[in-house]
mmCIF file of C-alpha atoms in Angstrom:
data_model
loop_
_atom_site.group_PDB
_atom_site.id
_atom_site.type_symbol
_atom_site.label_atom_id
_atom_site.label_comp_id
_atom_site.label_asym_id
_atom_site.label_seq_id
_atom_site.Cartn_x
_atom_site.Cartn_y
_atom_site.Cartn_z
ATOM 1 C CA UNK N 1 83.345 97.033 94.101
ATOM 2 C CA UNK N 2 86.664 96.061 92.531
ATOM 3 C CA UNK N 3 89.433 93.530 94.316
ATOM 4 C CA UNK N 4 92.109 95.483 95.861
ATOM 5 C CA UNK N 5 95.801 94.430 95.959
ATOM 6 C CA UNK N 6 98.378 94.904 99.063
ATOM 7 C CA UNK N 7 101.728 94.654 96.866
ATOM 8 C CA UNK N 8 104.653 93.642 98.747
ATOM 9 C CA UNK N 9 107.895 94.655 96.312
ATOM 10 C CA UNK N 10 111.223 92.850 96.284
ATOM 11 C CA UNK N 11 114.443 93.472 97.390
ATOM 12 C CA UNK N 12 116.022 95.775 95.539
ATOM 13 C CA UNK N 13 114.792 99.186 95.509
ATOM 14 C CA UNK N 14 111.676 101.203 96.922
ATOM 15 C CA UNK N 15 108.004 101.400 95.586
ATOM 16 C CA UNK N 16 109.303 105.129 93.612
ATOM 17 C CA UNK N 17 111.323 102.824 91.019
ATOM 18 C CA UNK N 18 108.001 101.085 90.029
ATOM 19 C CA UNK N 19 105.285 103.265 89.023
ATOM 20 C CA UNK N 20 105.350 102.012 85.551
ATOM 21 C CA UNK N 21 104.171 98.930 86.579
ATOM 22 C CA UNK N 22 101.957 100.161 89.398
ATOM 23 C CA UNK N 23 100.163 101.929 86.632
ATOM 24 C CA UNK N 24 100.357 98.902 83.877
ATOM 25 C CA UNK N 25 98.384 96.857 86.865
ATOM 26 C CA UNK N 26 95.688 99.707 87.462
ATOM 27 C CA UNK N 27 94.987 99.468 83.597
ATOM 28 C CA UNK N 28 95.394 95.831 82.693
ATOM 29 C CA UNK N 29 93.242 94.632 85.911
ATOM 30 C CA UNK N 30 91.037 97.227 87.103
ATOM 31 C CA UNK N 31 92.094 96.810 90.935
ATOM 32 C CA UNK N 32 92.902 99.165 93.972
ATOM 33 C CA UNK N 33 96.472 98.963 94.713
ATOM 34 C CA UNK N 34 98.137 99.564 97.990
ATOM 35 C CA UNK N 35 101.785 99.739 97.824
ATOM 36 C CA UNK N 36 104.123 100.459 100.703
ATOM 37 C CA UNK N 37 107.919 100.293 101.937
ATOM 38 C CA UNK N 38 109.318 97.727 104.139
ATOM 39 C CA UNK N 39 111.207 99.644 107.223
ATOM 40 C CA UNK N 40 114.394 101.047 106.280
ATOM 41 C CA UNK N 41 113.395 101.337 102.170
ATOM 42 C CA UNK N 42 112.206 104.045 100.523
ATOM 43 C CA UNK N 43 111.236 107.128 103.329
ATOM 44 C CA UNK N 44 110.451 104.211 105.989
ATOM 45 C CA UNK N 45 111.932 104.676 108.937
ATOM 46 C CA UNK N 46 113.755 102.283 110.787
ATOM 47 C CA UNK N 47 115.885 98.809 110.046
ATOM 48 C CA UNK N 48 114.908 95.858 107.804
ATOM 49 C CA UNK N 49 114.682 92.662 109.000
ATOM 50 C CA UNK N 50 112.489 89.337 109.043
ATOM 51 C CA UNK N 51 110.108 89.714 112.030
ATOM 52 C CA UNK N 52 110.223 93.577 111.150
ATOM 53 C CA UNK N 53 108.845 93.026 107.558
ATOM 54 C CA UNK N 54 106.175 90.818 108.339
ATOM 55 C CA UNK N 55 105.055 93.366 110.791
ATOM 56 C CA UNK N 56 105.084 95.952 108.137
ATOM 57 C CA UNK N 57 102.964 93.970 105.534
ATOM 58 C CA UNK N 58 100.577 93.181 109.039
ATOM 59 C CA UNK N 59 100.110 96.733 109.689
ATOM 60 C CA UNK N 60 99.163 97.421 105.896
ATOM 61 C CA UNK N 61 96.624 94.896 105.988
ATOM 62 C CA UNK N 62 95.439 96.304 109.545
ATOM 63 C CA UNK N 63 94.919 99.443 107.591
ATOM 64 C CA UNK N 64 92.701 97.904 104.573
ATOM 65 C CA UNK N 65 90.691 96.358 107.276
ATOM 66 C CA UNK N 66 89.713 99.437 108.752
ATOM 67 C CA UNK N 67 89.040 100.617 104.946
ATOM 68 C CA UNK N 68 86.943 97.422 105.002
ATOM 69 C CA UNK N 69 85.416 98.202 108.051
ATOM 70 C CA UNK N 70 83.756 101.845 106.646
ATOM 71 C CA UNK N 71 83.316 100.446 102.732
ATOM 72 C CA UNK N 72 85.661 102.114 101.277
ATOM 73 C CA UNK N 73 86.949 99.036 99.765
ATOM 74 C CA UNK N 74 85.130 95.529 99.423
ATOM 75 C CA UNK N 75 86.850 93.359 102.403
ATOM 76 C CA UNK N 76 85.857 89.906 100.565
ATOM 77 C CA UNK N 77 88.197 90.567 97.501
ATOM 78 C CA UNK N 78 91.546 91.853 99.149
ATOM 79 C CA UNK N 79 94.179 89.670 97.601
ATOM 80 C CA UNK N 80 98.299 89.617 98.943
ATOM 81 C CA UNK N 81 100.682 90.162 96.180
ATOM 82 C CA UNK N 82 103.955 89.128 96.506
ATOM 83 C CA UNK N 83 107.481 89.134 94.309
ATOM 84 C CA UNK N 84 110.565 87.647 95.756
ATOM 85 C CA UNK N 85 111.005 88.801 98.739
ATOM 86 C CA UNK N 86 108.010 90.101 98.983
ATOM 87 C CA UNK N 87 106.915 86.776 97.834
ATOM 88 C CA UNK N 88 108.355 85.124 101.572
ATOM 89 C CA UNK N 89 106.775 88.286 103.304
ATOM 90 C CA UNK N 90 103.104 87.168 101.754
ATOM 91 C CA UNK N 91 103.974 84.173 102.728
ATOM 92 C CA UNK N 92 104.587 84.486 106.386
ATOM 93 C CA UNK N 93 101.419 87.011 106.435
ATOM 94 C CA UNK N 94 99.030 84.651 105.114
ATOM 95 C CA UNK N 95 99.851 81.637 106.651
ATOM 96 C CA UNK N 96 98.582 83.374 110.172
ATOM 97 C CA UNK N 97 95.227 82.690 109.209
ATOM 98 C CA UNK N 98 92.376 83.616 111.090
ATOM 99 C CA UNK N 99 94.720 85.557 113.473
ATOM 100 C CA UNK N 100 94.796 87.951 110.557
ATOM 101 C CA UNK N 101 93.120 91.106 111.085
ATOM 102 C CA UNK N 102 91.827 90.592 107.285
ATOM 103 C CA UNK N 103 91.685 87.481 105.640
ATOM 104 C CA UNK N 104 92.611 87.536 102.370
ATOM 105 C CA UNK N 105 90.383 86.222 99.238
ATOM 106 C CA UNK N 106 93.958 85.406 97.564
ATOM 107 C CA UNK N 107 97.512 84.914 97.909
ATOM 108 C CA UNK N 108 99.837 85.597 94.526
ATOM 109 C CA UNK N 109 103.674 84.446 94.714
ATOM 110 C CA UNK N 110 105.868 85.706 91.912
ATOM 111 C CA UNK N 111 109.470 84.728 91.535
ATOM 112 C CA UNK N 112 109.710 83.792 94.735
ATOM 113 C CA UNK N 113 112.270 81.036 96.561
ATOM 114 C CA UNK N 114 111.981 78.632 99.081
ATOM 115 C CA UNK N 115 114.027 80.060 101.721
ATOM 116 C CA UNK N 116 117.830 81.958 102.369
ATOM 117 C CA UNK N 117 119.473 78.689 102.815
ATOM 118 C CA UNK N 118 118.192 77.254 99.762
ATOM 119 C CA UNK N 119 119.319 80.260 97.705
ATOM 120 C CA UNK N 120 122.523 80.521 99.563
ATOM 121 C CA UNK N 121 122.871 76.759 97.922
ATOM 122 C CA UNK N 122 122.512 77.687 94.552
ATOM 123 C CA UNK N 123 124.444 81.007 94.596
ATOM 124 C CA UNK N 124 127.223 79.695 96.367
ATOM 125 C CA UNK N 125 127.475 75.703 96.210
ATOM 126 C CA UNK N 126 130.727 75.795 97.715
ATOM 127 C CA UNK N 127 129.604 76.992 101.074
ATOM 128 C CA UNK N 128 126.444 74.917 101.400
ATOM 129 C CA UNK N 129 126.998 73.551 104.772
ATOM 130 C CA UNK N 130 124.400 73.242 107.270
ATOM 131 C CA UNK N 131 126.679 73.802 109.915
ATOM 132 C CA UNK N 132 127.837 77.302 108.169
ATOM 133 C CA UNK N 133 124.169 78.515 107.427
ATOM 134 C CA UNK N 134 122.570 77.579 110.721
ATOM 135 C CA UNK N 135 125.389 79.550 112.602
ATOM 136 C CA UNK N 136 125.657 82.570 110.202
ATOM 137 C CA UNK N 137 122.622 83.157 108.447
ATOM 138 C CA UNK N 138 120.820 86.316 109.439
ATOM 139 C CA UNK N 139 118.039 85.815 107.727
ATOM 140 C CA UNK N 140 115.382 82.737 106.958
ATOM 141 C CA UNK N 141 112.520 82.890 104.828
ATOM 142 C CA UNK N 142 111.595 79.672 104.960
ATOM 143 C CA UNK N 143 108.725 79.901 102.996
ATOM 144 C CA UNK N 144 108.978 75.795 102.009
ATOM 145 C CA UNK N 145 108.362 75.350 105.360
ATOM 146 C CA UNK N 146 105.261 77.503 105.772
ATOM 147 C CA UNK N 147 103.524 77.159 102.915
ATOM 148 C CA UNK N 148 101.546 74.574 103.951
ATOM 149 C CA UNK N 149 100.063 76.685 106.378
ATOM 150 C CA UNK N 150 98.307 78.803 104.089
ATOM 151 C CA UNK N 151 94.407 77.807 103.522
ATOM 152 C CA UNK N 152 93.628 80.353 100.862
ATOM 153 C CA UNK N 153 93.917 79.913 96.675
ATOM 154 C CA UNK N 154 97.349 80.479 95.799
ATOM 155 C CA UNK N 155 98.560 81.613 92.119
ATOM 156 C CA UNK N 156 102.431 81.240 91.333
ATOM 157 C CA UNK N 157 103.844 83.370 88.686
ATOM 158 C CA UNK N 158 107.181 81.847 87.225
ATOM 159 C CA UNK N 159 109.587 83.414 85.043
ATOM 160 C CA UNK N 160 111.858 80.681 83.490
ATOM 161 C CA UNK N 161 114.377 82.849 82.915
ATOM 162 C CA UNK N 162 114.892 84.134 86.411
ATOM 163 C CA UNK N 163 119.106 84.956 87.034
ATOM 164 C CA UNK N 164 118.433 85.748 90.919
ATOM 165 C CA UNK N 165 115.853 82.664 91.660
ATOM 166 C CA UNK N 166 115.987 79.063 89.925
ATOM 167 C CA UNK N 167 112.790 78.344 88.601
ATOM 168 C CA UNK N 168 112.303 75.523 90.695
ATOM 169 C CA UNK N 169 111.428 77.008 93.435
ATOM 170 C CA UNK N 170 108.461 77.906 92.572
ATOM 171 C CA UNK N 171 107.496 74.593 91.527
ATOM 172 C CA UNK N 172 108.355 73.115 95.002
ATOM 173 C CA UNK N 173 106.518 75.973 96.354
ATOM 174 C CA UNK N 174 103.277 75.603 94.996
ATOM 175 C CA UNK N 175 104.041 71.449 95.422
ATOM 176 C CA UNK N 176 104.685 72.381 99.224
ATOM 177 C CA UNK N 177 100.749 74.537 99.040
ATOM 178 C CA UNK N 178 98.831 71.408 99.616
ATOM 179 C CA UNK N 179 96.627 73.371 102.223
ATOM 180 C CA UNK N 180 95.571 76.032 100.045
ATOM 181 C CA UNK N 181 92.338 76.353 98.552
ATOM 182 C CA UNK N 182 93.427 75.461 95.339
ATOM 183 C CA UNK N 183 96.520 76.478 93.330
ATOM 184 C CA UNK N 184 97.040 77.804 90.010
ATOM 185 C CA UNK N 185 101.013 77.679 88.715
ATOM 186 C CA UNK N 186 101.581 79.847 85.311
ATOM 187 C CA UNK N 187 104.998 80.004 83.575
ATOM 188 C CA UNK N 188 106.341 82.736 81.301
ATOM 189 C CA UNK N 189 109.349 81.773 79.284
ATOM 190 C CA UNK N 190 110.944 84.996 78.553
ATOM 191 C CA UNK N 191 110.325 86.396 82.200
ATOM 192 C CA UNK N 192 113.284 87.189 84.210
ATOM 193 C CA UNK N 193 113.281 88.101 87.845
ATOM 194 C CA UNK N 194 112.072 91.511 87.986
ATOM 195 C CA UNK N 195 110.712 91.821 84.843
ATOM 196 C CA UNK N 196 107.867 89.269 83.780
ATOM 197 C CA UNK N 197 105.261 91.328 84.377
ATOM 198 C CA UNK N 198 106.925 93.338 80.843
ATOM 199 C CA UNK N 199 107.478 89.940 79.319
ATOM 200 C CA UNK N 200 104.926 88.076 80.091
ATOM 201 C CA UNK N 201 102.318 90.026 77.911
ATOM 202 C CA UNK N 202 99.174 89.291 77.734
ATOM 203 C CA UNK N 203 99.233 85.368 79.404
ATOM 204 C CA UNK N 204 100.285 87.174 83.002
ATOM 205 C CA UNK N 205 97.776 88.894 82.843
ATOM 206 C CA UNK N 206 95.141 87.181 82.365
ATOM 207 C CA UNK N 207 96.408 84.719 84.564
ATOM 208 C CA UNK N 208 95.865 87.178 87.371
ATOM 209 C CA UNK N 209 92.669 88.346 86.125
ATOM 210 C CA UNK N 210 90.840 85.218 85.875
ATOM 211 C CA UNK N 211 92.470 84.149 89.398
ATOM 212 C CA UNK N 212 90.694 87.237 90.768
ATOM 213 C CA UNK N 213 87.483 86.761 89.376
ATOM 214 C CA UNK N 214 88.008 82.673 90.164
ATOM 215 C CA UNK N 215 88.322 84.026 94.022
ATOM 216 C CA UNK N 216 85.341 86.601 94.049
ATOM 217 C CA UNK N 217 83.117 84.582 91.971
ATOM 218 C CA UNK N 218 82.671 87.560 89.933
ATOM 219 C CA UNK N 219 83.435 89.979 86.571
ATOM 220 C CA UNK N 220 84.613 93.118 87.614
#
């Protein structure tokens, strides 16, 4: 049986805006693809926010289990996909381990960042006061700081021409991984923030091919 992928989208917008590339990743890697909306995207019900997402992506991967459970998918080769925020939302999810209610064969990070107050940094230097973000920032993410939690193989996608994320924090997220299984870190030079899975031809995906069949041990 093939891998299957739990996608976890970004910010902006709702699964509906991204069937091209839900159907470019059926083609190019031969997977099952579960896709979903956060709460309050899309026609999920209900408000966004940190604790709210992760329970979102938990329930989705409660629901391949139970796929797992009567065969309709292979449980050994379910892998987390995640793009910026989605990225900190597979991220959170993973590093829970064991407690999981399916534990993943993989973990993939794409244009991702190392947390809200880090990105509140670079966006807007001038208020980059600890004081300020640890009394008015809503939201976390601080994926830097849980990454190390996370025992399973990691791949990092990086556009280096991301306008939303600075490259480098991917780099010091797959430097924070040193828990995982192993890591593989793959740069496209022409990808931006939403779209390097359109530039990154045929390096990105290979990249996540051969990380797929690196995890399963196997040629599907």
């Amino acid at each position: 049986k093939c891998p299957t992928i739990l996608f976890c989208h970004e910010n902006a917008g709702n699964i509906g805006l991204r069937m091209q590339e839900f159907e470019l990743i059926l083609k190019q890697l031969q997977v099952n693809l579960f896709v979903f909306d956060y709460r309050g995207y899309g026609f999920s019900q209900g408000t966004p926010s940190e604790p709210g997402l992760i329970e979102d992506s938990r329930a989705a991967l409660e629901y391949l289990s139970k796929l797992a459970a009567n065969k309709t998918i292979d449980g050994s080769k379910v892998f987390l996909f995640g793009r910026s925020l989605g990225g900190a939302v597979v991220v959170q999810l993973s590093s829970h381990g064991k407690d999981l209610p399916l534990e993943p064969a993989g973990v993939i990070i794409e244009n991702s960042f190392t947390s809200i107050a880090d990105m509140l940094d670079s966006a807007f230097p001038f208020l980059a006061f600890s004081f300020l973000k640890q009394k008015f920032l809503r939201l976390k993410w601080e994926s830097l700081r849980t990454i190390n939690s996370i025992k399973y193989p990691i791949l990092f996608l990086s556009g280096l021409k991301d306008e939303l994320v600075p490259a480098h924090h991917m780099q010091r997220l797959k430097d924070g991984a040193k828990s995982a299984k192993f890591c593989e870190f793959h740069t496209f030079p022409e990808g931006t923030h939403n779209d390097t899975w359109l530039r990154g031809g045929v390096q990105y995906w290979s990249a996540q091919k051969e990380f797929l069949n690196k995890c399963t041990k196997s040629n599907f």
